[in-house]
């Protein structure tokens, strides 16, 4: 098996005890809103979150691999794959995931769009 960075780059969140100790598992999965600033070690820091709309990220100057070259990014949130595929086609989105196989096939036929696959370990 090839080496992996999984222990460093996985999706396990840091959950400080002083914030999470009194939050039930059910509340954590449903009603608890963990507002910024959040604890983390990634290249970006959540600076604004609008549920069901977007997450605004700012560059983390303390990131272990150096500060990212961009000032930040916005992750738009969608309920279905259609607006993602449409946004990629129109150029309004730079990145998208969760599209259907038919949309992936369609997007792969556009010379100005680069499609790829990824896996989660």
Tab-separated table of C-alpha atoms in Angstrom:
chain	number	residue	atom	x	y	z
A	1	UNK	CA	0.000	0.000	0.000
A	2	UNK	CA	1.181	3.505	-0.784
A	3	UNK	CA	2.086	5.886	2.049
A	4	UNK	CA	-0.707	8.150	3.162
A	5	UNK	CA	-1.073	11.470	4.962
A	6	UNK	CA	-4.346	10.283	6.482
A	7	UNK	CA	-3.434	10.992	10.127
A	8	UNK	CA	-2.720	14.622	9.224
A	9	UNK	CA	-5.217	15.303	6.434
A	10	UNK	CA	-8.282	13.372	7.590
A	11	UNK	CA	-11.614	14.948	8.404
A	12	UNK	CA	-11.499	14.394	12.168
A	13	UNK	CA	-12.411	17.634	13.880
A	14	UNK	CA	-10.762	19.091	16.956
A	15	UNK	CA	-13.470	19.498	19.576
A	16	UNK	CA	-12.348	21.440	22.670
A	17	UNK	CA	-13.709	19.958	25.889
A	18	UNK	CA	-14.659	23.352	27.363
A	19	UNK	CA	-17.063	23.857	24.434
A	20	UNK	CA	-18.301	20.318	23.809
A	21	UNK	CA	-18.389	18.690	27.268
A	22	UNK	CA	-22.023	19.597	27.963
A	23	UNK	CA	-23.330	19.051	24.408
A	24	UNK	CA	-25.172	15.764	23.882
A	25	UNK	CA	-24.430	13.612	20.843
A	26	UNK	CA	-27.972	14.255	19.572
A	27	UNK	CA	-27.618	18.039	19.948
A	28	UNK	CA	-24.188	17.984	18.294
A	29	UNK	CA	-25.706	16.259	15.268
A	30	UNK	CA	-28.817	18.428	15.095
A	31	UNK	CA	-29.254	21.738	16.886
A	32	UNK	CA	-25.866	22.840	18.266
A	33	UNK	CA	-24.302	25.584	16.162
A	34	UNK	CA	-20.536	25.687	16.548
A	35	UNK	CA	-19.936	29.293	15.521
A	36	UNK	CA	-16.525	30.668	14.474
A	37	UNK	CA	-13.844	31.026	15.557
A	38	UNK	CA	-13.346	27.274	15.293
A	39	UNK	CA	-10.326	25.257	16.390
A	40	UNK	CA	-8.460	23.599	13.532
A	41	UNK	CA	-5.123	22.897	11.895
A	42	UNK	CA	-5.955	23.179	8.198
A	43	UNK	CA	-4.868	25.681	5.548
A	44	UNK	CA	-8.113	27.652	5.878
A	45	UNK	CA	-10.102	29.023	8.834
A	46	UNK	CA	-13.884	29.449	8.855
A	47	UNK	CA	-14.541	33.179	9.030
A	48	UNK	CA	-18.276	33.160	8.255
A	49	UNK	CA	-20.958	30.488	7.996
A	50	UNK	CA	-24.492	30.893	6.689
A	51	UNK	CA	-26.343	27.545	7.061
A	52	UNK	CA	-27.634	26.260	3.747
A	53	UNK	CA	-25.900	29.065	1.841
A	54	UNK	CA	-22.118	29.260	2.126
A	55	UNK	CA	-18.959	28.927	4.217
A	56	UNK	CA	-16.389	31.717	3.895
A	57	UNK	CA	-12.815	30.623	4.579
A	58	UNK	CA	-9.772	32.783	5.329
A	59	UNK	CA	-6.148	31.775	4.855
A	60	UNK	CA	-4.514	30.315	8.008
A	61	UNK	CA	-1.179	32.097	8.472
A	62	UNK	CA	-0.178	29.477	11.067
A	63	UNK	CA	-0.752	26.447	8.803
A	64	UNK	CA	1.995	23.845	9.350
A	65	UNK	CA	2.881	23.782	5.633
A	66	UNK	CA	2.952	27.566	5.235
A	67	UNK	CA	0.248	30.112	4.602
A	68	UNK	CA	-1.784	29.313	1.470
A	69	UNK	CA	-1.192	31.648	-1.494
A	70	UNK	CA	-4.831	32.791	-1.664
A	71	UNK	CA	-6.505	35.138	0.807
A	72	UNK	CA	-9.536	32.885	1.137
A	73	UNK	CA	-12.380	31.135	-0.620
A	74	UNK	CA	-16.128	30.691	-0.487
A	75	UNK	CA	-17.751	27.255	-0.455
A	76	UNK	CA	-21.306	27.526	-1.745
A	77	UNK	CA	-23.737	24.967	-0.345
A	78	UNK	CA	-26.293	23.279	-2.598
A	79	UNK	CA	-29.167	20.878	-1.924
A	80	UNK	CA	-28.851	19.127	-5.289
A	81	UNK	CA	-26.148	18.460	-7.856
A	82	UNK	CA	-27.816	20.414	-10.695
A	83	UNK	CA	-26.685	23.922	-9.660
A	84	UNK	CA	-23.166	22.574	-9.121
A	85	UNK	CA	-22.969	21.208	-12.670
A	86	UNK	CA	-24.533	24.400	-14.074
A	87	UNK	CA	-22.137	26.597	-12.090
A	88	UNK	CA	-19.126	24.653	-13.348
A	89	UNK	CA	-20.336	24.927	-16.952
A	90	UNK	CA	-21.011	28.664	-16.714
A	91	UNK	CA	-17.726	29.399	-14.949
A	92	UNK	CA	-19.444	30.702	-11.807
A	93	UNK	CA	-17.904	27.841	-9.796
A	94	UNK	CA	-14.246	26.811	-9.822
A	95	UNK	CA	-14.758	23.500	-8.037
A	96	UNK	CA	-17.587	21.131	-7.299
A	97	UNK	CA	-18.219	17.654	-5.939
A	98	UNK	CA	-21.209	15.412	-5.460
A	99	UNK	CA	-22.339	15.532	-9.067
A	100	UNK	CA	-24.008	12.562	-10.747
A	101	UNK	CA	-22.169	10.231	-13.109
A	102	UNK	CA	-24.149	11.667	-16.059
A	103	UNK	CA	-23.106	15.208	-15.082
A	104	UNK	CA	-19.507	14.070	-14.652
A	105	UNK	CA	-19.589	12.548	-18.138
A	106	UNK	CA	-21.106	15.729	-19.600
A	107	UNK	CA	-18.567	18.001	-17.893
A	108	UNK	CA	-15.671	15.811	-19.042
A	109	UNK	CA	-16.598	16.703	-22.647
A	110	UNK	CA	-15.901	20.416	-22.054
A	111	UNK	CA	-12.308	21.293	-22.949
A	112	UNK	CA	-12.172	24.133	-20.413
A	113	UNK	CA	-13.251	21.899	-17.517
A	114	UNK	CA	-10.943	19.411	-15.855
A	115	UNK	CA	-12.717	16.531	-14.159
A	116	UNK	CA	-11.135	14.059	-11.807
A	117	UNK	CA	-11.809	11.467	-9.202
A	118	UNK	CA	-10.786	11.277	-5.586
A	119	UNK	CA	-11.121	8.825	-2.786
A	120	UNK	CA	-11.600	9.122	0.925
A	121	UNK	CA	-9.590	6.775	3.108
